[in-house]
Short mmCIF file of C-alpha atoms in Angstrom, two decimals:
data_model
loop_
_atom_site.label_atom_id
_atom_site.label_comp_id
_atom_site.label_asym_id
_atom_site.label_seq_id
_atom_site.Cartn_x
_atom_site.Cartn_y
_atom_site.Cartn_z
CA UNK M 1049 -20.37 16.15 5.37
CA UNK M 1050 -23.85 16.84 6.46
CA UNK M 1051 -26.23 16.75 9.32
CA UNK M 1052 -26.79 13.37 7.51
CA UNK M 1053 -23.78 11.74 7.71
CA UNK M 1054 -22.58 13.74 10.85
CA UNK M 1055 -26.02 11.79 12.38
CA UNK M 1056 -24.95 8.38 10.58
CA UNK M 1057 -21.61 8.23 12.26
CA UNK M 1058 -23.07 9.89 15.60
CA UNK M 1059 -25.25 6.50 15.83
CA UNK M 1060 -22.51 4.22 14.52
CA UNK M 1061 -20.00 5.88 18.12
CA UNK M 1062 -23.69 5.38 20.45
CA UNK M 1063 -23.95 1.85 19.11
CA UNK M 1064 -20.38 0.91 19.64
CA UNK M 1065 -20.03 2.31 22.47
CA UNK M 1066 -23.01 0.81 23.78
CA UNK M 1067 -22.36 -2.76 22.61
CA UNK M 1068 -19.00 -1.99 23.16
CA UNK M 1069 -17.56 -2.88 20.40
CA UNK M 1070 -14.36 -1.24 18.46
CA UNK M 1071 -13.73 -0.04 14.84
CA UNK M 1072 -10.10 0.32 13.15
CA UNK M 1073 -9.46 1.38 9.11
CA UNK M 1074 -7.22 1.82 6.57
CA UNK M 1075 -8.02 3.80 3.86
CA UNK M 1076 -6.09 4.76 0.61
CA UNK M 1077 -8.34 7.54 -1.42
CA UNK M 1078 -10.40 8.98 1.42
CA UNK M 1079 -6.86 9.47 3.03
CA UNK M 1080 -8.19 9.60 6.68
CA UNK M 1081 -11.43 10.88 6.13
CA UNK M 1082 -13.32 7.86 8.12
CA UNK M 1083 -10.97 7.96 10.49
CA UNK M 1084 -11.94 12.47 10.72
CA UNK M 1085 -15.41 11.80 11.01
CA UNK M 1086 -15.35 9.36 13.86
CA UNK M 1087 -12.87 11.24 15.42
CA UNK M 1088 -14.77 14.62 15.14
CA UNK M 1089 -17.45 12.78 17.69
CA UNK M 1090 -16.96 13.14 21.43
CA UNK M 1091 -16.59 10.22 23.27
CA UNK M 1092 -15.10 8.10 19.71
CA UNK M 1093 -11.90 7.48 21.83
CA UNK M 1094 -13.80 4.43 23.37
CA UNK M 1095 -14.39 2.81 20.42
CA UNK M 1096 -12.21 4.20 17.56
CA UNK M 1097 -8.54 2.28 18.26
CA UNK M 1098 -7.01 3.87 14.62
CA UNK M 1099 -6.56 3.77 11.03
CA UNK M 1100 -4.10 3.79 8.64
CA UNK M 1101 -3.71 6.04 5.46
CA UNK M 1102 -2.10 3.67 3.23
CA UNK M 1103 -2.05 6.01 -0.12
CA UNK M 1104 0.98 4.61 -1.88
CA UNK M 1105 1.11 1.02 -2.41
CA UNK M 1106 4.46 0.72 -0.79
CA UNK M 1107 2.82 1.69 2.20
CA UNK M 1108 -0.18 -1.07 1.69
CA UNK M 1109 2.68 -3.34 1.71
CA UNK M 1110 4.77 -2.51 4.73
CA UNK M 1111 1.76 -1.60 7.12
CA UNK M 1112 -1.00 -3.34 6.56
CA UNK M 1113 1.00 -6.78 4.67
CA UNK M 1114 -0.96 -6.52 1.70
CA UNK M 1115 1.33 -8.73 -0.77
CA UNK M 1116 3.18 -6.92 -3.48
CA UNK M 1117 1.73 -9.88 -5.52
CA UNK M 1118 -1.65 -9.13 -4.79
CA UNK M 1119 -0.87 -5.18 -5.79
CA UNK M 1120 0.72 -6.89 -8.97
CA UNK M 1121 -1.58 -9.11 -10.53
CA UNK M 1122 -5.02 -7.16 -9.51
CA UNK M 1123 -4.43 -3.76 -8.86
CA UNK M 1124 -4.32 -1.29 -5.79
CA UNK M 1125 -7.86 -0.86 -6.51
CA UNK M 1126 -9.58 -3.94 -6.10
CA UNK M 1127 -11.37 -7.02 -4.49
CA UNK M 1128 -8.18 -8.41 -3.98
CA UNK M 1129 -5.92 -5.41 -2.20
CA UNK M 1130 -9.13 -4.36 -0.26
CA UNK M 1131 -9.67 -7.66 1.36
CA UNK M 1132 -5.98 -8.07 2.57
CA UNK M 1133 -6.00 -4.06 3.87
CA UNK M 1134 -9.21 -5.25 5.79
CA UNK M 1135 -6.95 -8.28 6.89
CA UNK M 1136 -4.09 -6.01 7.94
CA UNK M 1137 -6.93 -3.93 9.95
CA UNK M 1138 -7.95 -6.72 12.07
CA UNK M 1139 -3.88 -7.87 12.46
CA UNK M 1140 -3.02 -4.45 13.81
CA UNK M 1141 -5.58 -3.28 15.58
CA UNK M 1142 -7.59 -6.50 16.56
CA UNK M 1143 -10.59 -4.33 16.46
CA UNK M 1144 -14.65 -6.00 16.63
CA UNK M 1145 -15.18 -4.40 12.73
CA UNK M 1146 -12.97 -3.05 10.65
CA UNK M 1147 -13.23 -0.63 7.42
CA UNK M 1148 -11.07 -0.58 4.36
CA UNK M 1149 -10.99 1.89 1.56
CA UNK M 1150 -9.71 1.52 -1.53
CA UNK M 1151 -10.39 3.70 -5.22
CA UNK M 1152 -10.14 5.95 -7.66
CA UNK M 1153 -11.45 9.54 -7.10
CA UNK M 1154 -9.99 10.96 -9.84
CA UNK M 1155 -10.02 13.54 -11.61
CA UNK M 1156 -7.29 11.11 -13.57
CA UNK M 1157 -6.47 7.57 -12.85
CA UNK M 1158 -9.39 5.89 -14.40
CA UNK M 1159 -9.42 2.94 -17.31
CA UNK M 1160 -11.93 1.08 -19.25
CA UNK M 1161 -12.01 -1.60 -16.42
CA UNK M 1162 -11.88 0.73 -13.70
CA UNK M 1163 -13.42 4.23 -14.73
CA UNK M 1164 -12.93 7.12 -12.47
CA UNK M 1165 -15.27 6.79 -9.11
CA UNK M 1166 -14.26 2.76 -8.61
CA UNK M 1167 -14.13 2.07 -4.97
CA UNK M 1168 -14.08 -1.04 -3.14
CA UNK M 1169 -15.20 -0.60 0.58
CA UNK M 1170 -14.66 -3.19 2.81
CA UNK M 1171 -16.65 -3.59 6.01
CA UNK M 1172 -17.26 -6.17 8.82
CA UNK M 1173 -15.99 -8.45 11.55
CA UNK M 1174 -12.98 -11.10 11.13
CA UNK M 1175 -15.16 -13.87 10.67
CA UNK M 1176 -18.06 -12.10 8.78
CA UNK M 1177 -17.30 -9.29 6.23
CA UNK M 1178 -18.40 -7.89 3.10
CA UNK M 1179 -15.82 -6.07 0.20
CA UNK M 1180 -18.24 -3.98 -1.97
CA UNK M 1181 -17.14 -2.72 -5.57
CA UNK M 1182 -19.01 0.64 -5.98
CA UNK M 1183 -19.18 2.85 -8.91
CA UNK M 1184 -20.22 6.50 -7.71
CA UNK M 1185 -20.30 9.48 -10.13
CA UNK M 1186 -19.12 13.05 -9.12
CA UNK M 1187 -16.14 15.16 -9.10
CA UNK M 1188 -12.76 14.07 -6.28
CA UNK M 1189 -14.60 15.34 -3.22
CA UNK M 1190 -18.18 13.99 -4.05
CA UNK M 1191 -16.59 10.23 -5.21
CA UNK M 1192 -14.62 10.53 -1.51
CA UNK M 1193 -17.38 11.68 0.37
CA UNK M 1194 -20.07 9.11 -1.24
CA UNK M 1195 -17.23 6.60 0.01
CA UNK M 1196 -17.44 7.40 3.50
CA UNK M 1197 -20.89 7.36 3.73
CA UNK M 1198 -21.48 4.27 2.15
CA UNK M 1199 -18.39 2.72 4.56
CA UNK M 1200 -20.42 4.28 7.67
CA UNK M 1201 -24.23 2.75 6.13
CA UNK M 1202 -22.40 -0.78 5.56
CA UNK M 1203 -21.06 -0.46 9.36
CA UNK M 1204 -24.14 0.41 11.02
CA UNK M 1205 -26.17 -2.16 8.70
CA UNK M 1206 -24.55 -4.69 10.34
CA UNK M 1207 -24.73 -2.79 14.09
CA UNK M 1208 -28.18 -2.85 13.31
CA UNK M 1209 -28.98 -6.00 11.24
CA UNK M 1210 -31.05 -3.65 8.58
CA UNK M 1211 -29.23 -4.32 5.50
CA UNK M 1212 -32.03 -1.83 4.04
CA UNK M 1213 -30.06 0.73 4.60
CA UNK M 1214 -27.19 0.47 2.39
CA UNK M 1215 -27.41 2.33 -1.20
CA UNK M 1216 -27.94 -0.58 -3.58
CA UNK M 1217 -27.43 1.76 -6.48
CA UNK M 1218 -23.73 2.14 -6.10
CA UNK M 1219 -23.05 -1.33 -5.87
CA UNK M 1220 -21.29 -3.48 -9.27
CA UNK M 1221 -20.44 -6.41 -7.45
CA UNK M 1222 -19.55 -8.08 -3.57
CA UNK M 1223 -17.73 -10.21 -2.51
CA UNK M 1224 -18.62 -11.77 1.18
CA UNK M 1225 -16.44 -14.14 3.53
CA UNK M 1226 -18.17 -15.88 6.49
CA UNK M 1227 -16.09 -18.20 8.07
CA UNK M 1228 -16.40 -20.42 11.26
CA UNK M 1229 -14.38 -20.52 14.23
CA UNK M 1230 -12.11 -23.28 13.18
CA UNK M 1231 -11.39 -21.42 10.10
CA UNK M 1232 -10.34 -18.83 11.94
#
């Protein structure tokens, strides 16, 4: 990562910790790496609670209750699994935002549907949150690292209420859910 992104999670720690507010993920193909770069800041341990590196679907399953059905029918990369590992964030950790990661960063993996560089990033609170589809173009480590650092611009969009700042050049397609307290 660069001074860039180092800086972009720096402020995403001083805002949480200052609003104090908390952040939990699971991630399958950055395998950890939000989880690193929050981590690598002093003073993270007051708002970071954990994450989970659910790489095998099995483990999306077991850990973070995504159903086998939903693994099934759509795919371990998708709307679908991304929005129930963001559901299994918020069940474990009970965190104020949560972050899930799930893709393809290839070199192999890829279809027609779902080329090589698909990743779905999920990002917000229980009540308000956002599952992106992205399409990002690179070899393994660029596709992961793009990942990340759209993950941390989605969080700190909504720390900061600019929405300006997420890349709207990755983006295929969203999918939002807002709901109310008694939906909750």
């Amino acid at each position: 990562m660069g001074n860039g992104e180092k800086n972009l999670w720096k402020n995403i720690v001083h805002l949480c910790t200052t609003q104090e507010k908390t952040i939990a993920s699971a991630e399958s193909c950055t395998g950890g790496w939000v989880g690193k770069v929050i981590t690598d800041i002093p003073g993270s341990s007051r708002v970071f609670l954990g994450g989970i590196i659910a790489y095998a679907n099995d483990i999306k399953t077991k850990l973070l209750s995504v159903p086998a059905t939903t693994i099934a029918r759509y795919g371990a990369v998708s709307f679908e699994t991304c929005e129930a590992m963001l559901q299994g964030v918020f069940t474990l950790f009970s965190p104020s935002y949560a972050i899930a990661i799930t893709g393809i960063a290839g070199p192999g993996g890829g279809s027609a549907d779902k080329p090589v560089g698909t990743v779905y990033i999920g990002v917000g609170t229980k009540a308000n949150y956002t599952i992106y589809q992205c399409l990002f173009s690179g070899n393994r480590k660029q596709i992961r690292t793009q990942s990340v650092g759209f993950a941390g611009k989605a969080l700190l969009s909504l720390l900061t209420d600019a929405s300006s700042i997420i890349p709207q050049k990755n983006i295929q397609n969203t999918l939002s859910r807002k709901y109310t307290e008694e939906t909750l």
